[in-house]
Amino acid sequence: MELNDFLPYQLSVLSLKISKGIAEHYQDQFGINISQWRVLVILYKNPDITAKKIAQLSQMDKVRISRTLKSLVQKKYLNQATHPLDARAKNYELSERGRYLMRAVIPDALRYEEELLKKLSDDERQQLQHLISKFNRILDREDSF
Amino acid sequence: MELNDFLPYQLSVLSLKISKGIAEHYQDQFGINISQWRVLVILYKNPDITAKKIAQLSQMDKVRISRTLKSLVQKKYLNQATHPLDARAKNYELSERGRYLMRAVIPDALRYEEELLKKLSDDERQQLQHLISKFNRILDREDSF
DNA sequence: TATTTTTTGTTTCATTTGAAACTAAATGTC
DNA sequence: GACATTTAGTTTCAAATGAAACAAAAAATA
């Protein structure tokens, strides 16, 4: 029995380790926190989606998402549009200012990732991607304990 | 450029997904939260260590660790001992009650992990373990951005 | 040895978080 | 159509969090 090697625990430690440095960097350089960065990334790749969709994609709490969206709209990084089919929801997308921000932040983020990934072999990188996809497929099917 | 596939982001989502179900379960069944569970796991495998060491191993904040240790001592799951060489620090270990708790929780945790891992092939499991170790080695060397 | 600096851990306090309650709209049922 | 139920998102409020300041001991330096 190997509890140090307990997978949820190991992944949490690893994820924290990887996020720590980069999170401070975003805050210092661009004044955006981790929640904001995550929502921005999602909207960068998925324009015109609702808070609900963001929740699904990010696994973040809906309250946190609600507040993050509010702050990003206040900072003028996002545009809000009324949803055509549902008056409760709003569609969000990056504003011009938001896209400008992302053009500044993304190279930084990618450089960090590259630094990390270049220490893996081609095989290892492929395996990593494969494993992440597989886990997501497994976990999206059954979320029960 | 693939930001959805940005590694820190993917790992965070995955880690949250994996932890979600199991965290609720610990709380409901045993009245311990994620911080407490993590500290307990660490002390299960590393008896007689200080808060500092726990911080290194878990990547958790020192304030959080301080409070978690306090709560676990209050709940009588841990014994505190004065550190032989450093009067500022204390050594912690599971109490009898703590070990009893762990004997109840661990099978549950391992069953959850097993459910997850049995959906991977032998190769995939090995690759997973290899990648986690490798990342930890990489990240422990250089923690600069 | 005295003094400064660093390290370990705690406390304070302002911020972040998320469960629960809520609003308002959409969907389902009669 | 009227009423009940579900869904999307927000607000409230109590708890968790962590940065900064702190205390106390250890280590480094003079």
Coordinates of C-alpha atoms (C1' of nucleotides) in Angstrom, one line a residue:
Chain A
M1 CA 0.0 0.0 0.0
E2 CA 1.5 3.3 -1.1
L3 CA -0.2 6.4 0.1
N4 CA 2.5 8.8 -0.7
D5 CA 1.9 7.7 -4.3
F6 CA -1.8 8.2 -3.9
L7 CA -2.8 9.7 -7.3
P8 CA -5.1 12.5 -6.3
Y9 CA -2.6 13.7 -3.8
Q10 CA 0.3 13.5 -6.3
L11 CA -1.6 15.3 -9.0
S12 CA -2.6 18.1 -6.6
V13 CA 1.0 18.6 -5.4
L14 CA 2.2 18.6 -9.0
S15 CA -0.5 21.0 -10.2
L16 CA 0.3 23.4 -7.3
K17 CA 4.0 23.3 -8.0
I18 CA 3.5 24.1 -11.7
S19 CA 1.0 26.9 -11.1
K20 CA 2.8 28.6 -8.3
G21 CA 5.5 30.5 -10.1
I22 CA 3.4 31.3 -13.1
A23 CA 0.5 32.7 -11.0
E24 CA 2.6 35.3 -9.2
H25 CA 4.0 36.3 -12.6
Y26 CA 0.6 37.0 -14.0
Q27 CA -0.4 39.0 -11.0
D28 CA 2.8 41.1 -11.0
Q29 CA 3.1 41.6 -14.8
F30 CA -0.5 41.9 -15.8
G31 CA -2.6 42.4 -12.7
I32 CA -4.7 39.3 -13.3
N33 CA -5.2 36.5 -11.0
I34 CA -5.5 32.8 -11.7
S35 CA -9.3 32.8 -12.0
Q36 CA -9.2 35.6 -14.4
W37 CA -6.4 34.0 -16.4
R38 CA -8.3 30.8 -16.7
V39 CA -11.5 32.4 -17.8
L40 CA -9.6 34.5 -20.3
V41 CA -8.0 31.4 -21.7
I42 CA -11.3 29.7 -22.1
L43 CA -12.8 32.6 -23.8
Y44 CA -9.8 33.0 -26.0
K45 CA -10.5 29.5 -27.4
N46 CA -14.3 29.5 -27.0
P47 CA -15.8 32.8 -27.9
D48 CA -19.4 33.5 -27.2
I49 CA -20.1 31.1 -24.4
T50 CA -22.1 31.4 -21.2
A51 CA -21.0 31.1 -17.6
K52 CA -22.4 27.6 -17.5
K53 CA -20.2 26.4 -20.3
I54 CA -17.2 28.0 -18.6
A55 CA -18.0 26.1 -15.5
Q56 CA -18.0 22.8 -17.4
L57 CA -14.8 23.6 -19.2
S58 CA -12.8 24.9 -16.2
Q59 CA -14.3 22.8 -13.3
M60 CA -14.5 26.0 -11.4
D61 CA -17.3 26.9 -9.0
K62 CA -20.2 28.9 -10.5
V63 CA -19.9 31.6 -7.9
R64 CA -16.3 32.1 -8.6
I65 CA -17.0 32.2 -12.3
S66 CA -19.8 34.8 -11.8
R67 CA -17.5 37.1 -9.9
T68 CA -14.6 36.6 -12.2
L69 CA -16.7 37.4 -15.2
K70 CA -18.0 40.5 -13.4
S71 CA -14.4 41.7 -12.7
L72 CA -13.2 41.1 -16.2
V73 CA -16.2 43.0 -17.6
Q74 CA -15.4 45.9 -15.2
K75 CA -11.8 45.8 -16.4
K76 CA -13.1 46.0 -20.0
Y77 CA -11.4 42.8 -21.0
L78 CA -14.7 41.2 -21.9
N79 CA -17.9 42.0 -23.8
Q80 CA -21.2 40.8 -22.6
A81 CA -24.1 40.0 -25.0
T82 CA -27.6 38.9 -24.2
H83 CA -28.1 35.3 -25.0
P84 CA -30.4 34.9 -28.0
L85 CA -32.4 31.9 -26.6
D86 CA -32.1 32.4 -22.8
A87 CA -32.7 35.7 -21.1
R88 CA -31.0 34.4 -17.9
A89 CA -27.7 33.8 -19.5
K90 CA -25.2 36.1 -21.2
N91 CA -22.7 35.3 -23.9
Y92 CA -19.1 36.5 -23.2
E93 CA -16.2 37.1 -25.5
L94 CA -12.9 38.9 -25.3
S95 CA -13.1 42.6 -26.0
E96 CA -10.4 44.3 -28.2
R97 CA -8.7 45.2 -24.9
G98 CA -8.9 41.6 -23.8
R99 CA -7.4 40.3 -27.0
Y100 CA -4.6 42.9 -26.7
L101 CA -3.9 41.6 -23.1
M102 CA -3.9 38.0 -24.3
R103 CA -1.4 38.8 -27.0
A104 CA 0.9 40.1 -24.3
V105 CA 0.3 37.3 -21.8
I106 CA 0.2 34.2 -24.0
P107 CA 3.8 34.3 -25.2
D108 CA 4.9 34.5 -21.6
A109 CA 2.7 31.5 -20.7
L110 CA 3.9 29.5 -23.6
R111 CA 7.5 30.2 -22.9
Y112 CA 7.0 28.8 -19.4
E113 CA 5.3 25.8 -20.7
E114 CA 8.0 25.2 -23.3
E115 CA 10.7 25.4 -20.7
L116 CA 8.9 22.7 -18.8
L117 CA 8.1 20.5 -21.8
K118 CA 11.5 20.7 -23.4
K119 CA 12.8 18.6 -20.6
L120 CA 10.7 15.7 -21.7
S121 CA 11.4 13.5 -24.6
D122 CA 9.0 13.4 -27.6
D123 CA 7.6 10.1 -26.3
E124 CA 7.1 11.5 -22.8
R125 CA 5.2 14.5 -24.2
Q126 CA 3.0 12.3 -26.2
Q127 CA 2.3 10.0 -23.3
L128 CA 1.5 13.0 -21.1
Q129 CA -1.1 14.3 -23.5
H130 CA -2.6 10.9 -24.0
L131 CA -2.9 10.3 -20.3
I132 CA -4.6 13.7 -19.6
S133 CA -7.1 13.1 -22.4
K134 CA -7.8 9.6 -21.1
F135 CA -8.4 10.7 -17.6
N136 CA -10.7 13.4 -18.7
R137 CA -12.7 11.0 -20.7
I138 CA -12.9 8.6 -17.8
L139 CA -13.9 11.3 -15.3
D140 CA -16.4 13.0 -17.5
R141 CA -18.3 9.7 -17.8
E142 CA -18.6 8.8 -14.1
D143 CA -18.3 11.5 -11.5
S144 CA -19.5 9.3 -8.6
F145 CA -17.2 8.1 -5.9
Chain B
M1 CA -0.6 27.7 -30.4
E2 CA -2.8 25.7 -28.2
L3 CA -3.8 27.4 -25.0
N4 CA -6.6 25.0 -24.1
D5 CA -3.9 22.4 -24.0
F6 CA -1.8 24.7 -21.8
L7 CA -0.2 22.3 -19.4
P8 CA -0.6 24.1 -16.0
Y9 CA -4.3 24.7 -16.9
Q10 CA -4.9 21.1 -17.9
L11 CA -3.3 19.7 -14.8
S12 CA -5.3 22.0 -12.6
V13 CA -8.6 21.0 -14.2
L14 CA -7.6 17.3 -13.9
S15 CA -6.5 17.6 -10.4
L16 CA -9.7 19.4 -9.3
K17 CA -11.8 16.8 -11.1
I18 CA -10.1 13.9 -9.4
S19 CA -10.2 15.5 -6.0
K20 CA -13.8 16.7 -6.0
G21 CA -15.7 13.5 -5.4
I22 CA -13.3 12.1 -2.9
A23 CA -13.1 15.3 -0.8
E24 CA -16.8 15.3 -0.2
H25 CA -16.6 11.7 0.8
Y26 CA -13.9 12.3 3.4
Q27 CA -15.8 15.1 4.9
D28 CA -19.1 13.2 5.1
Q29 CA -17.7 9.9 6.3
F30 CA -14.9 10.9 8.5
G31 CA -15.3 14.6 9.2
I32 CA -11.9 15.6 7.8
N33 CA -11.3 18.1 5.1
I34 CA -8.8 18.0 2.3
S35 CA -6.0 19.8 4.2
Q36 CA -6.4 17.5 7.2
W37 CA -6.4 14.4 4.9
R38 CA -3.2 15.6 3.2
V39 CA -1.4 16.2 6.4
L40 CA -2.5 12.9 7.7
V41 CA -1.3 11.1 4.6
I42 CA 2.1 12.8 4.9
L43 CA 2.5 11.9 8.6
Y44 CA 1.3 8.4 7.9
K45 CA 4.3 7.9 5.6
N46 CA 6.7 10.3 7.3
P47 CA 6.4 10.1 11.1
D48 CA 8.2 12.6 13.3
I49 CA 8.5 15.5 10.9
T50 CA 8.1 19.3 11.4
A51 CA 5.7 21.7 9.8
K52 CA 8.4 22.9 7.5
K53 CA 8.9 19.4 6.1
I54 CA 5.2 19.0 5.7
A55 CA 5.2 22.2 3.7
Q56 CA 7.9 20.9 1.4
L57 CA 6.2 17.7 0.8
S58 CA 2.7 19.0 0.3
Q59 CA 3.3 22.4 -1.4
M60 CA 0.7 23.8 1.0
D61 CA 1.0 27.2 2.6
K62 CA 2.7 27.4 6.0
V63 CA -0.3 29.2 7.6
R64 CA -2.6 26.5 6.4
I65 CA -0.3 23.8 7.7
S66 CA 0.0 25.5 11.0
R67 CA -3.8 25.6 11.4
T68 CA -4.3 22.1 10.1
L69 CA -1.8 20.7 12.6
K70 CA -3.5 22.6 15.4
S71 CA -6.9 21.2 14.4
L72 CA -5.6 17.7 14.1
V73 CA -3.9 17.9 17.5
Q74 CA -7.2 19.2 19.0
K75 CA -9.0 16.3 17.5
K76 CA -6.4 14.0 19.0
Y77 CA -5.3 12.5 15.7
L78 CA -1.8 13.7 16.2
N79 CA 0.9 13.8 19.0
Q80 CA 3.2 16.7 19.3
A81 CA 6.7 16.4 20.6
T82 CA 9.3 19.1 21.2
H83 CA 12.0 19.0 18.6
P84 CA 15.3 17.8 20.1
L85 CA 17.5 20.3 18.2
D86 CA 15.2 23.3 17.5
A87 CA 13.0 24.8 20.2
R88 CA 10.9 26.7 17.6
A89 CA 9.8 23.5 15.8
K90 CA 7.7 20.6 16.9
N91 CA 7.7 17.0 15.7
Y92 CA 4.4 15.5 14.7
E93 CA 3.2 12.0 14.4
L94 CA -0.1 10.1 14.2
S95 CA -1.6 9.2 17.6
E96 CA -3.2 5.9 18.2
R97 CA -6.5 7.5 17.4
G98 CA -4.9 8.9 14.2
R99 CA -3.7 5.6 13.1
Y100 CA -7.1 4.1 13.8
L101 CA -8.7 6.8 11.6
M102 CA -6.2 6.1 8.8
R103 CA -7.0 2.4 8.9
A104 CA -10.6 3.3 8.2
V105 CA -10.0 6.0 5.6
I106 CA -7.2 4.4 3.6
P107 CA -9.1 1.5 2.1
D108 CA -11.7 3.9 0.9
A109 CA -9.1 6.1 -0.7
L110 CA -7.3 3.2 -2.3
R111 CA -10.5 1.8 -3.7
Y112 CA -11.2 5.1 -5.4
E113 CA -7.8 5.3 -6.8
E114 CA -8.0 1.7 -8.0
E115 CA -11.3 2.4 -9.7
L116 CA -9.5 5.1 -11.6
L117 CA -6.3 3.3 -12.4
K118 CA -7.9 0.1 -13.5
K119 CA -9.1 1.9 -16.5
L120 CA -5.5 2.4 -17.6
S121 CA -3.3 -0.2 -19.1
D122 CA -0.2 -1.4 -17.4
D123 CA 1.9 0.7 -19.7
E124 CA -0.2 3.8 -19.1
R125 CA 0.1 3.4 -15.4
Q126 CA 3.8 3.1 -15.6
Q127 CA 4.1 6.1 -17.9
L128 CA 1.9 8.1 -15.5
Q129 CA 4.1 7.3 -12.6
H130 CA 7.2 8.1 -14.6
L131 CA 5.9 11.4 -15.7
I132 CA 4.9 12.5 -12.3
S133 CA 8.3 11.7 -10.9
K134 CA 10.1 13.4 -13.7
F135 CA 8.1 16.6 -13.3
N136 CA 8.8 16.6 -9.6
R137 CA 12.4 16.3 -10.2
I138 CA 12.4 19.0 -12.8
L139 CA 10.4 21.4 -10.7
D140 CA 12.3 20.8 -7.5
R141 CA 15.5 21.8 -9.2
E142 CA 14.4 25.1 -10.6
D143 CA 11.4 26.9 -9.1
S144 CA 12.0 30.1 -11.0
F145 CA 9.7 31.3 -13.7
Chain C
dT1 C1' 30.4 37.2 23.6
dA2 C1' 27.3 40.6 21.6
dT3 C1' 24.8 41.9 17.6
dT4 C1' 22.7 41.1 13.3
dT5 C1' 20.4 38.1 10.1
dT6 C1' 17.9 34.2 9.0
dT7 C1' 14.6 30.7 10.0
dT8 C1' 10.4 28.4 12.1
dG9 C1' 6.0 28.9 13.2
dT10 C1' 1.8 31.8 14.8
dT11 C1' -1.4 35.7 14.8
dT12 C1' -3.8 39.4 12.6
dC13 C1' -6.6 41.1 9.3
dA14 C1' -8.3 41.8 4.7
dT15 C1' -9.6 39.0 0.9
dT16 C1' -11.3 34.9 -1.3
dT17 C1' -14.2 31.2 -1.3
dG18 C1' -18.3 28.4 -1.9
dA19 C1' -22.8 26.5 0.4
dA20 C1' -27.3 28.0 0.8
dA21 C1' -30.8 31.0 -0.2
dC22 C1' -32.4 33.7 -3.6
dT23 C1' -34.2 35.9 -8.3
dA24 C1' -35.7 35.3 -12.7
dA25 C1' -36.3 32.8 -16.7
dA26 C1' -37.1 28.3 -19.1
dT27 C1' -39.1 23.9 -19.2
dG28 C1' -42.4 20.4 -17.9
dT29 C1' -47.0 18.9 -16.5
dC30 C1' -51.8 19.1 -15.9
Chain D
dG1 C1' -53.0 28.7 -20.0
dA2 C1' -51.9 27.9 -15.1
dC3 C1' -48.9 25.8 -11.9
dA4 C1' -44.9 23.2 -10.6
dT5 C1' -40.2 22.1 -11.4
dT6 C1' -35.8 22.8 -13.2
dT7 C1' -32.0 25.7 -14.6
dA8 C1' -28.7 30.0 -15.0
dG9 C1' -26.8 33.1 -12.5
dT10 C1' -26.3 36.3 -8.3
dT11 C1' -26.2 37.7 -3.4
dT12 C1' -25.5 36.7 1.4
dC13 C1' -22.9 35.2 5.0
dA14 C1' -19.8 32.3 7.5
dA15 C1' -15.6 29.9 6.9
dA16 C1' -11.1 29.3 4.7
dT17 C1' -7.2 31.5 2.9
dG18 C1' -2.7 33.7 2.8
dA19 C1' 0.2 38.2 2.9
dA20 C1' 2.2 40.8 6.3
dA21 C1' 3.6 41.5 10.8
dC22 C1' 5.0 39.3 14.5
dA23 C1' 7.6 36.3 18.3
dA24 C1' 11.1 33.4 19.4
dA25 C1' 14.9 30.6 18.5
dA26 C1' 18.9 29.5 15.6
dA27 C1' 22.8 30.7 12.7
dA28 C1' 26.0 33.9 11.1
dT29 C1' 29.0 37.7 11.8
dA30 C1' 31.6 40.9 14.2

